[in-house]
XYZ file of C-alpha atoms in Angstrom:
555
model
C 150.395 13.057 -86.058
C 153.981 12.987 -87.320
C 155.106 14.166 -83.950
C 153.869 11.105 -82.409
C 155.422 8.960 -85.104
C 158.898 10.597 -84.574
C 158.558 10.241 -80.779
C 157.446 6.536 -80.873
C 160.100 5.661 -83.434
C 162.849 7.336 -81.466
C 161.759 5.962 -78.180
C 161.200 2.442 -79.505
C 164.594 2.420 -81.250
C 166.512 3.551 -78.320
C 164.787 1.067 -76.040
C 165.624 -1.779 -78.232
C 169.306 -0.949 -78.117
C 171.324 -3.146 -75.654
C 173.403 -0.026 -74.811
C 170.494 1.705 -73.309
C 169.995 -1.256 -70.930
C 173.640 -1.206 -70.202
C 173.354 2.429 -69.077
C 170.643 1.407 -66.781
C 172.653 -1.324 -65.049
C 175.643 0.856 -64.694
C 173.699 3.655 -63.138
C 172.042 1.193 -60.735
C 175.359 -0.372 -59.905
C 176.969 3.052 -59.142
C 173.986 4.052 -56.977
C 174.232 0.710 -55.126
C 177.883 0.990 -54.548
C 177.796 4.795 -53.461
C 175.350 4.320 -50.762
C 177.005 1.168 -49.591
C 180.267 3.065 -49.114
C 178.850 6.452 -47.857
C 179.647 7.848 -44.376
C 176.916 10.474 -43.709
C 178.260 11.227 -40.296
C 177.889 10.376 -36.694
C 174.257 9.515 -35.812
C 173.062 10.117 -39.365
C 171.231 7.411 -41.153
C 172.419 6.258 -44.694
C 168.929 6.683 -45.917
C 168.291 10.157 -44.201
C 166.254 12.374 -46.859
C 168.825 15.212 -46.953
C 171.727 12.570 -47.692
C 169.543 10.694 -50.207
C 168.962 14.015 -51.893
C 172.576 14.934 -51.961
C 173.690 11.479 -53.341
C 170.942 11.587 -55.977
C 172.321 15.160 -57.192
C 175.787 13.747 -57.289
C 174.947 10.704 -59.188
C 172.674 12.698 -61.566
C 175.784 15.125 -62.251
C 178.055 12.157 -63.271
C 175.081 10.734 -65.271
C 175.409 13.670 -67.619
C 177.685 11.429 -69.565
C 174.833 9.026 -70.220
C 172.811 12.016 -71.101
C 175.392 13.002 -73.648
C 175.294 9.596 -75.159
C 171.552 9.509 -75.421
C 171.014 13.030 -76.740
C 173.834 13.067 -79.079
C 172.733 9.898 -80.539
C 169.221 11.189 -81.010
C 170.708 14.388 -82.678
C 173.392 12.866 -84.825
C 172.153 9.371 -85.938
C 170.846 10.803 -89.389
C 174.027 12.614 -90.071
C 176.198 9.531 -89.071
C 174.191 7.303 -91.200
C 174.190 9.879 -94.098
C 170.393 9.920 -94.108
C 170.088 13.688 -93.340
C 169.974 14.758 -96.867
C 167.074 12.314 -97.639
C 165.284 13.462 -94.441
C 165.437 17.012 -95.303
C 163.099 16.219 -98.394
C 160.561 14.703 -95.997
C 157.357 16.485 -95.039
C 158.215 16.465 -91.496
C 158.218 19.935 -89.706
C 161.040 20.901 -87.553
C 158.970 21.191 -84.607
C 157.926 17.679 -85.021
C 161.340 16.479 -85.766
C 163.128 18.280 -83.048
C 160.434 17.825 -80.382
C 159.965 14.316 -81.037
C 163.719 13.315 -80.971
C 164.307 15.442 -77.799
C 161.299 14.279 -75.819
C 162.003 10.680 -76.554
C 165.643 11.045 -75.462
C 164.374 12.852 -72.424
C 161.850 10.104 -71.603
C 164.520 7.348 -71.897
C 167.074 9.345 -70.063
C 164.507 9.695 -67.315
C 163.759 5.999 -67.203
C 167.470 5.390 -66.928
C 167.917 7.720 -63.992
C 165.000 5.924 -62.176
C 167.863 3.297 -61.576
C 169.339 5.837 -59.292
C 166.581 5.706 -56.458
C 166.131 2.063 -57.223
C 169.849 1.508 -56.515
C 169.725 3.545 -53.326
C 166.688 1.667 -52.039
C 168.116 -1.908 -52.708
C 171.246 -0.847 -51.162
C 169.660 0.501 -48.130
C 167.489 -2.661 -47.663
C 170.526 -4.940 -47.918
C 172.476 -2.884 -45.392
C 173.618 -5.229 -42.628
C 174.271 -2.460 -40.121
C 170.655 -1.921 -38.825
C 171.786 0.940 -36.630
C 172.783 2.866 -39.683
C 169.378 2.516 -41.450
C 166.491 4.618 -40.439
C 162.679 4.103 -41.164
C 161.995 3.542 -44.900
C 160.346 6.649 -46.252
C 159.349 6.510 -50.009
C 158.946 10.142 -50.475
C 162.695 10.444 -49.605
C 163.455 8.762 -52.861
C 160.677 10.361 -54.934
C 161.349 14.025 -54.119
C 164.937 14.187 -55.273
C 164.002 12.449 -58.509
C 161.252 15.039 -59.074
C 163.050 18.213 -57.733
C 166.568 17.496 -58.872
C 167.028 14.571 -61.374
C 164.414 15.323 -63.817
C 164.992 19.245 -63.962
C 168.825 18.588 -64.331
C 168.429 16.185 -66.982
C 166.142 18.563 -68.772
C 168.739 21.192 -68.596
C 171.687 18.901 -69.407
C 169.769 17.434 -72.224
C 168.743 20.794 -73.769
C 172.370 21.966 -73.701
C 173.829 18.951 -74.960
C 171.068 18.363 -77.563
C 171.734 21.903 -78.945
C 175.332 21.393 -79.124
C 175.025 18.277 -81.007
C 172.491 19.808 -83.360
C 174.662 22.928 -83.927
C 178.104 21.222 -84.488
C 177.049 17.842 -85.885
C 179.894 16.214 -84.002
C 180.002 13.999 -80.906
C 183.269 15.302 -79.399
C 182.020 18.877 -78.583
C 178.947 17.199 -76.834
C 181.208 15.138 -74.516
C 183.598 18.185 -74.068
C 180.467 20.209 -73.043
C 179.530 17.416 -70.713
C 183.024 17.297 -69.148
C 182.853 21.028 -68.750
C 179.368 20.928 -67.155
C 180.754 18.370 -64.569
C 183.807 20.414 -63.772
C 181.873 23.838 -63.274
C 179.357 22.157 -61.111
C 182.048 20.467 -59.011
C 183.807 23.871 -58.505
C 180.360 25.447 -57.455
C 180.114 22.549 -54.796
C 183.548 22.477 -53.661
C 184.131 26.333 -53.270
C 180.688 27.340 -52.060
C 179.096 30.735 -53.224
C 180.908 33.927 -53.305
C 177.434 35.717 -53.512
C 176.311 37.185 -50.217
C 172.702 37.394 -51.054
C 171.228 33.897 -50.268
C 168.546 34.237 -53.083
C 171.061 34.867 -55.914
C 173.420 32.234 -54.361
C 170.575 29.583 -54.674
C 169.897 30.861 -58.309
C 173.126 30.594 -59.602
C 173.568 26.802 -59.016
C 172.354 24.854 -62.144
C 171.936 21.665 -59.966
C 169.984 23.195 -57.095
C 172.610 21.748 -54.437
C 173.238 25.243 -52.997
C 169.593 25.593 -52.268
C 169.425 22.049 -50.796
C 172.444 22.756 -48.569
C 171.075 26.155 -47.514
C 167.692 24.551 -46.446
C 169.257 21.831 -44.331
C 172.356 23.734 -43.226
C 171.299 24.078 -39.564
C 169.371 20.908 -39.231
C 170.070 18.796 -36.175
C 170.921 15.164 -36.489
C 167.358 14.269 -35.697
C 166.024 16.504 -38.317
C 168.305 15.170 -41.004
C 167.081 11.591 -40.172
C 163.351 12.434 -40.348
C 162.736 15.663 -42.139
C 161.867 15.657 -45.874
C 163.322 18.414 -48.097
C 159.829 19.624 -49.123
C 159.320 22.474 -51.581
C 161.217 25.598 -49.974
C 160.822 28.826 -52.018
C 164.513 29.118 -52.770
C 164.785 25.681 -54.337
C 161.431 25.992 -56.282
C 162.760 29.460 -57.618
C 166.084 27.726 -58.610
C 164.288 24.994 -60.371
C 161.914 27.362 -62.160
C 165.007 29.556 -63.359
C 167.010 26.842 -64.820
C 163.981 25.307 -66.445
C 163.485 28.637 -68.137
C 167.082 28.583 -69.192
C 166.685 25.068 -70.658
C 163.579 26.301 -72.400
C 165.459 29.211 -73.808
C 168.243 26.932 -75.134
C 165.665 24.653 -76.878
C 163.935 27.786 -78.338
C 167.286 29.002 -79.705
C 168.072 25.679 -81.523
C 164.466 25.624 -82.896
C 164.968 29.205 -84.342
C 168.399 28.338 -85.872
C 167.802 24.816 -86.998
C 167.207 24.493 -90.818
C 166.295 21.390 -92.857
C 169.192 22.075 -95.179
C 173.035 21.806 -95.370
C 175.012 24.871 -94.447
C 175.845 27.036 -97.420
C 179.545 27.227 -96.379
C 179.603 23.397 -96.190
C 177.908 23.189 -99.589
C 180.448 25.416 -101.071
C 183.377 23.741 -99.626
C 182.124 20.385 -100.810
C 181.439 21.884 -104.286
C 185.148 23.126 -104.423
C 186.335 19.782 -103.263
C 184.232 17.949 -105.924
C 185.361 20.273 -108.582
C 189.053 19.896 -107.462
C 188.760 16.153 -107.386
C 187.179 16.112 -110.868
C 190.080 18.245 -112.199
C 192.569 15.824 -110.626
C 190.744 12.815 -111.905
C 190.729 14.341 -115.475
C 194.433 15.029 -115.219
C 195.075 11.521 -113.921
C 193.270 10.112 -116.809
C 195.205 12.000 -119.371
C 198.497 10.893 -117.633
C 197.369 7.288 -117.480
C 196.872 7.208 -121.269
C 200.585 8.132 -121.763
C 202.257 6.080 -118.904
C 202.054 2.369 -118.247
C 202.242 1.733 -114.580
C 204.413 -1.317 -113.752
C 203.437 -4.163 -111.414
C 205.353 -3.973 -108.065
C 205.356 -6.648 -105.552
C 204.399 -5.497 -102.134
C 206.972 -5.710 -99.398
C 205.644 -6.282 -95.858
C 208.770 -6.395 -93.427
C 209.376 -4.727 -90.400
C 210.288 -1.384 -91.958
C 206.907 -1.464 -93.719
C 205.159 -1.991 -90.350
C 207.036 0.888 -88.857
C 206.138 3.266 -91.833
C 202.519 2.020 -91.612
C 202.263 2.755 -87.806
C 203.804 6.256 -88.336
C 201.366 6.959 -91.126
C 198.291 5.885 -89.160
C 199.459 8.058 -86.274
C 200.029 11.049 -88.477
C 196.664 10.665 -90.187
C 194.897 10.367 -86.630
C 196.639 13.443 -85.270
C 195.713 15.432 -88.483
C 192.032 14.486 -88.094
C 191.579 14.717 -84.342
C 194.408 16.558 -82.527
C 194.754 19.525 -85.139
C 191.022 20.257 -84.828
C 189.549 23.323 -83.215
C 187.829 21.084 -80.604
C 191.068 19.739 -79.314
C 192.573 23.044 -79.192
C 189.827 24.258 -77.175
C 190.086 21.324 -74.864
C 193.839 21.991 -74.544
C 193.306 25.812 -73.605
C 190.425 24.808 -71.308
C 192.536 22.247 -69.395
C 195.289 24.648 -68.982
C 192.963 27.443 -67.957
C 191.594 25.070 -65.314
C 194.939 24.411 -64.018
C 195.590 28.076 -63.510
C 192.226 28.513 -61.830
C 192.519 25.517 -59.494
C 196.027 26.388 -58.623
C 195.544 29.912 -57.732
C 195.708 29.132 -54.030
C 198.484 26.529 -54.059
C 200.763 28.518 -51.896
C 198.162 28.377 -49.179
C 197.662 24.632 -49.040
C 201.008 23.553 -47.578
C 200.998 23.139 -43.705
C 198.118 25.591 -43.471
C 200.446 28.430 -44.170
C 201.277 30.731 -46.961
C 204.402 29.802 -49.113
C 205.833 30.336 -52.395
C 204.443 28.307 -55.385
C 207.350 25.979 -55.516
C 207.722 23.838 -58.688
C 207.410 20.566 -56.753
C 204.097 21.911 -55.100
C 202.598 23.114 -58.385
C 203.569 20.020 -60.339
C 202.192 17.556 -57.734
C 199.205 19.541 -56.037
C 197.980 21.101 -59.085
C 199.179 19.475 -62.289
C 198.818 15.884 -60.952
C 196.213 15.818 -58.295
C 193.660 18.561 -59.228
C 193.718 18.187 -62.868
C 193.979 14.496 -63.030
C 190.100 13.703 -63.365
C 190.141 16.074 -66.414
C 192.832 14.084 -68.076
C 190.875 10.752 -67.303
C 187.868 12.305 -68.985
C 189.829 13.417 -72.106
C 191.598 9.968 -72.370
C 188.148 8.289 -72.285
C 186.621 10.579 -74.897
C 189.589 10.667 -77.548
C 190.349 6.846 -77.044
C 186.852 6.258 -78.345
C 187.194 8.742 -81.067
C 190.341 7.128 -82.228
C 188.930 3.544 -82.263
C 185.758 4.525 -83.888
C 187.484 7.180 -86.426
C 186.865 5.243 -89.694
C 183.400 3.918 -88.944
C 182.238 7.479 -88.001
C 183.493 8.755 -91.068
C 181.923 6.007 -93.153
C 185.069 4.985 -94.831
C 185.584 1.777 -92.674
C 185.141 -0.619 -95.594
C 187.803 1.214 -97.625
C 190.274 1.801 -94.911
C 189.998 -1.772 -93.407
C 190.543 -3.284 -96.924
C 194.120 -1.870 -96.868
C 197.012 -4.275 -96.238
C 197.493 -3.030 -92.691
C 197.443 -5.405 -89.740
C 195.060 -4.928 -86.826
C 198.246 -4.466 -84.342
C 199.532 -1.797 -86.736
C 196.270 0.151 -86.720
C 195.906 0.117 -83.031
C 199.580 0.971 -82.405
C 199.436 3.940 -84.602
C 196.225 5.371 -82.980
C 197.726 4.639 -79.621
C 200.736 6.550 -80.574
C 198.516 9.512 -81.577
C 196.869 9.496 -78.248
C 200.268 9.398 -76.585
C 201.289 12.401 -78.531
C 198.066 14.179 -77.537
C 198.777 13.321 -73.889
C 202.292 14.782 -74.254
C 200.797 17.926 -75.796
C 198.564 18.249 -72.877
C 201.674 17.836 -70.420
C 203.429 20.559 -72.370
C 200.515 22.853 -71.985
C 200.354 22.020 -68.324
C 204.027 22.974 -67.909
C 203.286 26.440 -69.457
C 200.268 26.808 -67.158
C 202.348 25.878 -64.040
C 205.060 28.411 -65.009
C 202.415 31.203 -65.584
C 201.105 30.390 -62.201
C 204.312 30.955 -60.689
C 205.058 34.033 -62.631
C 201.658 35.517 -61.448
C 202.656 34.919 -57.930
C 206.180 36.630 -58.440
C 208.180 33.284 -58.361
C 210.675 32.650 -61.112
C 212.627 29.593 -60.052
C 210.892 27.228 -62.509
C 212.997 24.168 -62.184
C 212.275 22.854 -65.785
C 214.003 19.460 -65.100
C 211.587 18.688 -62.208
C 208.651 19.660 -64.264
C 209.914 17.339 -67.023
C 210.462 14.523 -64.611
C 207.048 14.895 -62.948
C 204.688 15.606 -65.836
C 206.556 13.807 -68.627
C 207.867 10.985 -66.623
C 205.757 9.949 -63.462
C 202.365 11.523 -64.810
C 202.645 10.616 -68.275
C 203.530 6.924 -67.560
C 200.266 6.453 -65.738
C 198.215 8.278 -68.494
C 199.760 5.942 -70.993
C 198.696 3.020 -69.120
C 195.052 4.350 -68.814
C 195.153 5.066 -72.548
C 195.892 1.475 -73.171
C 193.033 0.324 -70.937
C 190.814 2.873 -72.513
C 191.358 1.703 -76.029
C 191.144 -1.995 -75.076
C 187.721 -1.437 -73.442
C 186.434 0.517 -76.559
C 187.465 -2.239 -78.862
C 185.851 -5.086 -76.523
C 182.566 -3.094 -75.817
C 182.519 -2.130 -79.509
C 179.611 0.483 -78.889
C 181.037 4.039 -78.778
C 178.877 5.711 -76.393
C 178.568 2.753 -73.905
C 182.427 2.457 -74.183
C 182.915 6.042 -72.846
C 180.837 5.240 -69.753
C 182.531 1.898 -69.261
C 185.899 3.406 -69.455
C 185.074 6.194 -67.048
C 183.823 3.615 -64.628
C 187.018 1.491 -64.978
C 189.158 4.742 -64.316
C 186.809 5.598 -61.266
C 187.569 2.039 -59.947
C 191.185 2.603 -59.876
C 190.651 5.737 -57.798
C 188.187 4.487 -55.188
C 189.272 0.709 -55.158
C 189.982 0.907 -51.392
C 186.438 1.913 -50.818
C 185.242 -1.564 -52.179
C 187.765 -3.620 -50.369
C 190.791 -3.584 -52.921
C 193.890 -2.442 -51.284
C 196.986 -4.205 -52.822
C 198.642 -2.149 -55.570
C 199.270 -5.382 -57.500
C 195.428 -5.587 -57.872
C 194.585 -2.034 -58.900
C 195.463 -1.248 -62.497
C 198.122 1.353 -62.873
C 198.733 1.715 -59.175
C 201.871 2.355 -57.514
C 203.237 3.099 -53.916
C 203.320 6.830 -54.501
C 206.176 9.106 -54.328
C 207.309 12.257 -52.277
C 209.642 14.973 -53.389
C 211.934 17.223 -51.105
C 214.471 19.732 -51.873
C 216.796 17.999 -49.577
C 216.588 14.344 -50.826
C 214.728 14.810 -54.185
C 212.623 11.598 -54.913
C 214.627 9.710 -52.334
C 213.942 5.969 -52.324
C 210.496 6.146 -53.928
C 211.374 6.100 -57.594
C 212.738 2.437 -57.625
C 209.426 1.015 -56.265
C 207.490 3.372 -58.634
C 209.377 2.183 -61.810
C 209.023 -1.519 -60.873
C 205.222 -1.182 -60.481
C 204.876 0.751 -63.583
C 206.784 -1.883 -65.512
C 204.505 -4.546 -64.066
C 201.548 -2.711 -65.252
C 203.200 -2.006 -68.615
C 203.388 -5.809 -69.113
C 199.661 -5.948 -68.353
C 199.205 -3.095 -70.900
C 200.860 -5.003 -73.607
C 198.678 -7.992 -72.905
C 195.678 -5.628 -73.251
C 197.205 -4.430 -76.625
C 197.343 -8.210 -77.744
C 193.733 -8.613 -76.832
C 192.442 -5.533 -78.429
C 194.367 -6.481 -81.656
C 192.603 -9.838 -81.727
C 189.175 -8.379 -81.159
C 189.330 -5.231 -83.302
C 186.443 -5.225 -85.673
C 187.347 -4.510 -89.431
C 184.738 -3.147 -91.680
C 181.218 -1.796 -90.951
C 180.299 -4.629 -88.336
C 179.297 -3.134 -85.076
C 178.460 -4.761 -81.698
C 175.896 -3.277 -79.079
C 173.533 -0.735 -80.694
């Protein structure tokens, strides 16, 4: 009975939130735009069953960010609202609590993912090129939903729900979602090193290897007419990863306790006793000392000191955590992994890993999406820092202007991005050492990573923080920021070509040992200055709309 109440309450609460509906609209828009701009190949229809399945899997993969938002909210809401201690005294059993929360989030997430086939259908029906569209087959949209989207969201939801329940923080959830996307993208891009086709099909969490294996030798006519069906390799893949997800849920059920951790309690007790002793000493001192009244001075120097203090506080709370260190090491490891074959990517021949090649191909192009994801996550964490900690009323009562608060947190984000560039520099040099190349050209690393790349990342950081302030809902803000970043990358696919219309865009650059950067830097600098002016305007907008205190926007 209590399981039903927990499930209905969680599902009803989530359905009433405008953010949930916004997730559905975003997923529908992405599905609509993806099939509208897709090119399935000569003679293949845009609504071919195999193509629809592939697009559904890819959309579901990037929908893991929505999954992270829904499942982390279900797992962390009591902790964020400081209601967990009261909940632990209730007669609810942990099977009822965990099962009701998880299944409600799963049901809502499945409803949101129904917007994927809906967007694909509507975009197909509105396609103006009749020769690109084949006969409408409803099962071509139903099968991917049942075979791929639902099992994948069950796996992703179980993993992220377990991370949220274990860590009681949202950042590890989003970092896990980012890692999930990256690992699966690597599997899709690099294929399978396993020769056994059955093992190759099983090792793919998304089932896309089994899908591609089934349709690898299909003709154009078969691609346009044949349904995927239920081949044995795909069914075994789905059952295997369903069992993995069930194992994750079983582990979190076994380890979850309706109690605070002993270590946390001891630390809190030590802090409490320490605070009491400090308060006692302060009381004794106050009896003997009269504190004079001092008039506050709020000049330019004060604003600078306040900005630096806000930045230092933000760095201490976020950038020095174990989570950020893991993200730093993980991003550096990915740079080494993705750059291992960099010497074989130039002119289709083997060459030394030159600094210009490593810095542009690996540390700019290949790891760029990882930086986008980290900016989106940490921009939201910085904007919501005080409200997540439950001290917004106290912190926002301080005589600190909105612009100073945002400037300090933005400065902290810039320092974090600079630290990432330093880590990438070390990773690039290690990559060169592993290949027996020792001409590091540190000046070139500095100009590319700390000049060209960092300038673009800072512009994106300004956009990300502004979007989070305007949206005023943390999890929805993450999704909107990533959509905005993605739009800057695929703007030409939707008909936007001019660099003055694509945020942060520039004409590009080329480096050669003979001419250096040649004539490219002048145009690059002017475009970055142009977008820096827009970033300043975004900063003004954000400072005007920043919420002070406990007020929130979309729920």
